[in-house]
Amino acid sequence: MRRALPDLAGADVPTLVARYREAAVMHITASAENDPVTANRHYDTISSIYQELRSRGIEAQRALLPHLDDIHPAVRVWVSVHALEFAPEQGADLLERLQKRPTGIERLFAKYKLQEWREGTLSRM
């Protein structure tokens, strides 16, 4: 069950994107440390922020695209997964590259999300 983040509606898009980035890093970090409670909390944050961006329209969603080049692979993975909805070529291209990384939890996440998308089973996150 996702918990709503009450202050999202009042936040501007740059603030939402910054919080999304922070949550993406924390989600992957907690996942790599085998801390599902913390990982799930950050997943809920990512999902809530993305839903808020989606509710504001395509330009708000596109505010994530500069983070396809983020220094942190976790951010690139999350942005690429969400980009499959509004910029599918860019999202799929990056997921292809990330799944070829030699190591890292991001590699597995990218592989499975790309597979789900291609099979048509990727849920709206």
PDB file of C-alpha atoms in Angstrom:
ATOM      1  CA  MET A   1       0.000   0.000   0.000  1.00  0.00           C
ATOM      2  CA  ARG A   2       1.479   3.312  -1.060  1.00  0.00           C
ATOM      3  CA  ARG A   3       1.467   6.107   1.402  1.00  0.00           C
ATOM      4  CA  ALA A   4       0.636   9.500  -0.020  1.00  0.00           C
ATOM      5  CA  LEU A   5       3.092  12.317   0.369  1.00  0.00           C
ATOM      6  CA  PRO A   6       0.916  15.241   1.443  1.00  0.00           C
ATOM      7  CA  ASP A   7       3.119  18.116   0.312  1.00  0.00           C
ATOM      8  CA  LEU A   8       3.566  17.075  -3.320  1.00  0.00           C
ATOM      9  CA  ALA A   9       0.742  19.179  -4.729  1.00  0.00           C
ATOM     10  CA  GLY A  10       2.337  22.376  -3.436  1.00  0.00           C
ATOM     11  CA  ALA A  11       5.847  21.609  -4.670  1.00  0.00           C
ATOM     12  CA  ASP A  12       7.195  23.025  -7.900  1.00  0.00           C
ATOM     13  CA  VAL A  13       8.519  20.716 -10.622  1.00  0.00           C
ATOM     14  CA  PRO A  14      12.242  21.255  -9.867  1.00  0.00           C
ATOM     15  CA  THR A  15      11.615  20.358  -6.223  1.00  0.00           C
ATOM     16  CA  LEU A  16       9.696  17.232  -7.230  1.00  0.00           C
ATOM     17  CA  VAL A  17      12.492  16.171  -9.572  1.00  0.00           C
ATOM     18  CA  ALA A  18      15.114  16.724  -6.861  1.00  0.00           C
ATOM     19  CA  ARG A  19      13.110  14.636  -4.377  1.00  0.00           C
ATOM     20  CA  TYR A  20      12.597  11.939  -7.039  1.00  0.00           C
ATOM     21  CA  ARG A  21      16.351  11.811  -7.635  1.00  0.00           C
ATOM     22  CA  GLU A  22      17.104  11.508  -3.932  1.00  0.00           C
ATOM     23  CA  ALA A  23      14.515   8.745  -3.478  1.00  0.00           C
ATOM     24  CA  ALA A  24      15.895   6.825  -6.476  1.00  0.00           C
ATOM     25  CA  VAL A  25      19.376   6.784  -4.975  1.00  0.00           C
ATOM     26  CA  MET A  26      18.038   5.762  -1.571  1.00  0.00           C
ATOM     27  CA  HIS A  27      15.832   3.023  -3.078  1.00  0.00           C
ATOM     28  CA  ILE A  28      18.686   1.310  -4.882  1.00  0.00           C
ATOM     29  CA  THR A  29      21.000   1.736  -1.901  1.00  0.00           C
ATOM     30  CA  ALA A  30      18.479   0.115   0.443  1.00  0.00           C
ATOM     31  CA  SER A  31      17.810  -2.647  -2.094  1.00  0.00           C
ATOM     32  CA  ALA A  32      21.526  -3.393  -2.392  1.00  0.00           C
ATOM     33  CA  GLU A  33      21.783  -3.487   1.404  1.00  0.00           C
ATOM     34  CA  ASN A  34      18.868  -5.948   1.559  1.00  0.00           C
ATOM     35  CA  ASP A  35      16.693  -3.507   3.506  1.00  0.00           C
ATOM     36  CA  PRO A  36      13.224  -4.015   2.001  1.00  0.00           C
ATOM     37  CA  VAL A  37      11.391  -1.758   4.469  1.00  0.00           C
ATOM     38  CA  THR A  38      13.515   1.245   3.546  1.00  0.00           C
ATOM     39  CA  ALA A  39      13.572   0.302  -0.143  1.00  0.00           C
ATOM     40  CA  ASN A  40       9.767   0.081  -0.208  1.00  0.00           C
ATOM     41  CA  ARG A  41       9.422   3.450   1.494  1.00  0.00           C
ATOM     42  CA  HIS A  42      11.605   5.066  -1.161  1.00  0.00           C
ATOM     43  CA  TYR A  43       9.784   3.185  -3.922  1.00  0.00           C
ATOM     44  CA  ASP A  44       6.542   4.693  -2.624  1.00  0.00           C
ATOM     45  CA  THR A  45       8.130   8.142  -2.709  1.00  0.00           C
ATOM     46  CA  ILE A  46       9.343   7.676  -6.299  1.00  0.00           C
ATOM     47  CA  SER A  47       5.916   6.438  -7.377  1.00  0.00           C
ATOM     48  CA  SER A  48       4.046   9.244  -5.631  1.00  0.00           C
ATOM     49  CA  ILE A  49       6.280  11.907  -7.116  1.00  0.00           C
ATOM     50  CA  TYR A  50       5.999  10.421 -10.594  1.00  0.00           C
ATOM     51  CA  GLN A  51       2.206  10.287 -10.280  1.00  0.00           C
ATOM     52  CA  GLU A  52       2.241  13.969  -9.335  1.00  0.00           C
ATOM     53  CA  LEU A  53       4.455  14.803 -12.320  1.00  0.00           C
ATOM     54  CA  ARG A  54       2.161  12.785 -14.584  1.00  0.00           C
ATOM     55  CA  SER A  55      -0.877  14.650 -13.278  1.00  0.00           C
ATOM     56  CA  ARG A  56       0.788  17.920 -14.312  1.00  0.00           C
ATOM     57  CA  GLY A  57       1.243  16.830 -17.913  1.00  0.00           C
ATOM     58  CA  ILE A  58       3.932  15.871 -20.371  1.00  0.00           C
ATOM     59  CA  GLU A  59       6.144  18.901 -19.751  1.00  0.00           C
ATOM     60  CA  ALA A  60       6.395  18.039 -16.062  1.00  0.00           C
ATOM     61  CA  GLN A  61       7.258  14.447 -16.965  1.00  0.00           C
ATOM     62  CA  ARG A  62       9.900  15.646 -19.408  1.00  0.00           C
ATOM     63  CA  ALA A  63      11.599  17.510 -16.568  1.00  0.00           C
ATOM     64  CA  LEU A  64      13.018  14.091 -15.652  1.00  0.00           C
ATOM     65  CA  LEU A  65      14.777  13.605 -18.998  1.00  0.00           C
ATOM     66  CA  PRO A  66      17.969  15.513 -18.155  1.00  0.00           C
ATOM     67  CA  HIS A  67      18.524  12.872 -15.475  1.00  0.00           C
ATOM     68  CA  LEU A  68      18.951  10.190 -18.121  1.00  0.00           C
ATOM     69  CA  ASP A  69      22.580  11.366 -17.918  1.00  0.00           C
ATOM     70  CA  ASP A  70      22.729  11.535 -14.115  1.00  0.00           C
ATOM     71  CA  ILE A  71      25.982  10.516 -12.483  1.00  0.00           C
ATOM     72  CA  HIS A  72      24.156   7.911 -10.375  1.00  0.00           C
ATOM     73  CA  PRO A  73      23.022   4.785 -12.279  1.00  0.00           C
ATOM     74  CA  ALA A  74      20.010   4.355  -9.960  1.00  0.00           C
ATOM     75  CA  VAL A  75      18.628   7.692 -11.095  1.00  0.00           C
ATOM     76  CA  ARG A  76      19.235   6.807 -14.736  1.00  0.00           C
ATOM     77  CA  VAL A  77      17.393   3.504 -14.260  1.00  0.00           C
ATOM     78  CA  TRP A  78      14.336   5.032 -12.621  1.00  0.00           C
ATOM     79  CA  VAL A  79      14.090   7.889 -15.117  1.00  0.00           C
ATOM     80  CA  SER A  80      14.483   5.502 -18.042  1.00  0.00           C
ATOM     81  CA  VAL A  81      11.718   3.229 -16.708  1.00  0.00           C
ATOM     82  CA  HIS A  82       9.328   6.159 -16.342  1.00  0.00           C
ATOM     83  CA  ALA A  83      10.441   7.588 -19.688  1.00  0.00           C
ATOM     84  CA  LEU A  84       9.104   4.440 -21.365  1.00  0.00           C
ATOM     85  CA  GLU A  85       5.695   6.077 -20.908  1.00  0.00           C
ATOM     86  CA  PHE A  86       6.424   9.466 -22.479  1.00  0.00           C
ATOM     87  CA  ALA A  87       9.781   9.096 -24.295  1.00  0.00           C
ATOM     88  CA  PRO A  88       9.955   5.356 -25.055  1.00  0.00           C
ATOM     89  CA  GLU A  89      12.924   5.406 -27.416  1.00  0.00           C
ATOM     90  CA  GLN A  90      15.102   7.275 -24.931  1.00  0.00           C
ATOM     91  CA  GLY A  91      13.997   5.104 -22.015  1.00  0.00           C
ATOM     92  CA  ALA A  92      14.478   1.806 -23.844  1.00  0.00           C
ATOM     93  CA  ASP A  93      17.861   2.859 -25.230  1.00  0.00           C
ATOM     94  CA  LEU A  94      19.222   3.654 -21.790  1.00  0.00           C
ATOM     95  CA  LEU A  95      17.785   0.488 -20.227  1.00  0.00           C
ATOM     96  CA  GLU A  96      19.513  -1.510 -22.982  1.00  0.00           C
ATOM     97  CA  ARG A  97      22.823   0.077 -22.085  1.00  0.00           C
ATOM     98  CA  LEU A  98      22.340  -0.244 -18.334  1.00  0.00           C
ATOM     99  CA  GLN A  99      21.490  -3.937 -18.490  1.00  0.00           C
ATOM    100  CA  LYS A 100      24.864  -4.545 -20.146  1.00  0.00           C
ATOM    101  CA  ARG A 101      26.776  -3.167 -17.162  1.00  0.00           C
ATOM    102  CA  PRO A 102      29.136  -5.782 -15.710  1.00  0.00           C
ATOM    103  CA  THR A 103      27.849  -5.447 -12.143  1.00  0.00           C
ATOM    104  CA  GLY A 104      25.370  -3.674  -9.931  1.00  0.00           C
ATOM    105  CA  ILE A 105      21.786  -3.978  -8.851  1.00  0.00           C
ATOM    106  CA  GLU A 106      20.882  -1.322 -11.428  1.00  0.00           C
ATOM    107  CA  ARG A 107      21.821  -3.790 -14.163  1.00  0.00           C
ATOM    108  CA  LEU A 108      19.275  -6.334 -12.948  1.00  0.00           C
ATOM    109  CA  PHE A 109      16.584  -3.719 -12.393  1.00  0.00           C
ATOM    110  CA  ALA A 110      17.084  -2.392 -15.941  1.00  0.00           C
ATOM    111  CA  LYS A 111      17.009  -5.905 -17.398  1.00  0.00           C
ATOM    112  CA  TYR A 112      13.730  -6.884 -15.755  1.00  0.00           C
ATOM    113  CA  LYS A 113      11.951  -3.582 -16.362  1.00  0.00           C
ATOM    114  CA  LEU A 114      12.919  -3.639 -20.044  1.00  0.00           C
ATOM    115  CA  GLN A 115      11.732  -7.236 -20.313  1.00  0.00           C
ATOM    116  CA  GLU A 116       8.388  -6.380 -18.668  1.00  0.00           C
ATOM    117  CA  TRP A 117       7.942  -3.406 -21.014  1.00  0.00           C
ATOM    118  CA  ARG A 118       8.632  -5.505 -24.105  1.00  0.00           C
ATOM    119  CA  GLU A 119       6.190  -8.175 -22.905  1.00  0.00           C
ATOM    120  CA  GLY A 120       3.551  -5.545 -22.177  1.00  0.00           C
ATOM    121  CA  THR A 121       3.428  -6.423 -18.480  1.00  0.00           C
ATOM    122  CA  LEU A 122       5.119  -3.336 -17.046  1.00  0.00           C
ATOM    123  CA  SER A 123       2.662  -1.756 -14.648  1.00  0.00           C
ATOM    124  CA  ARG A 124       2.274   1.975 -14.317  1.00  0.00           C
ATOM    125  CA  MET A 125       4.542   2.956 -11.503  1.00  0.00           C
TER     126      MET A 125
END
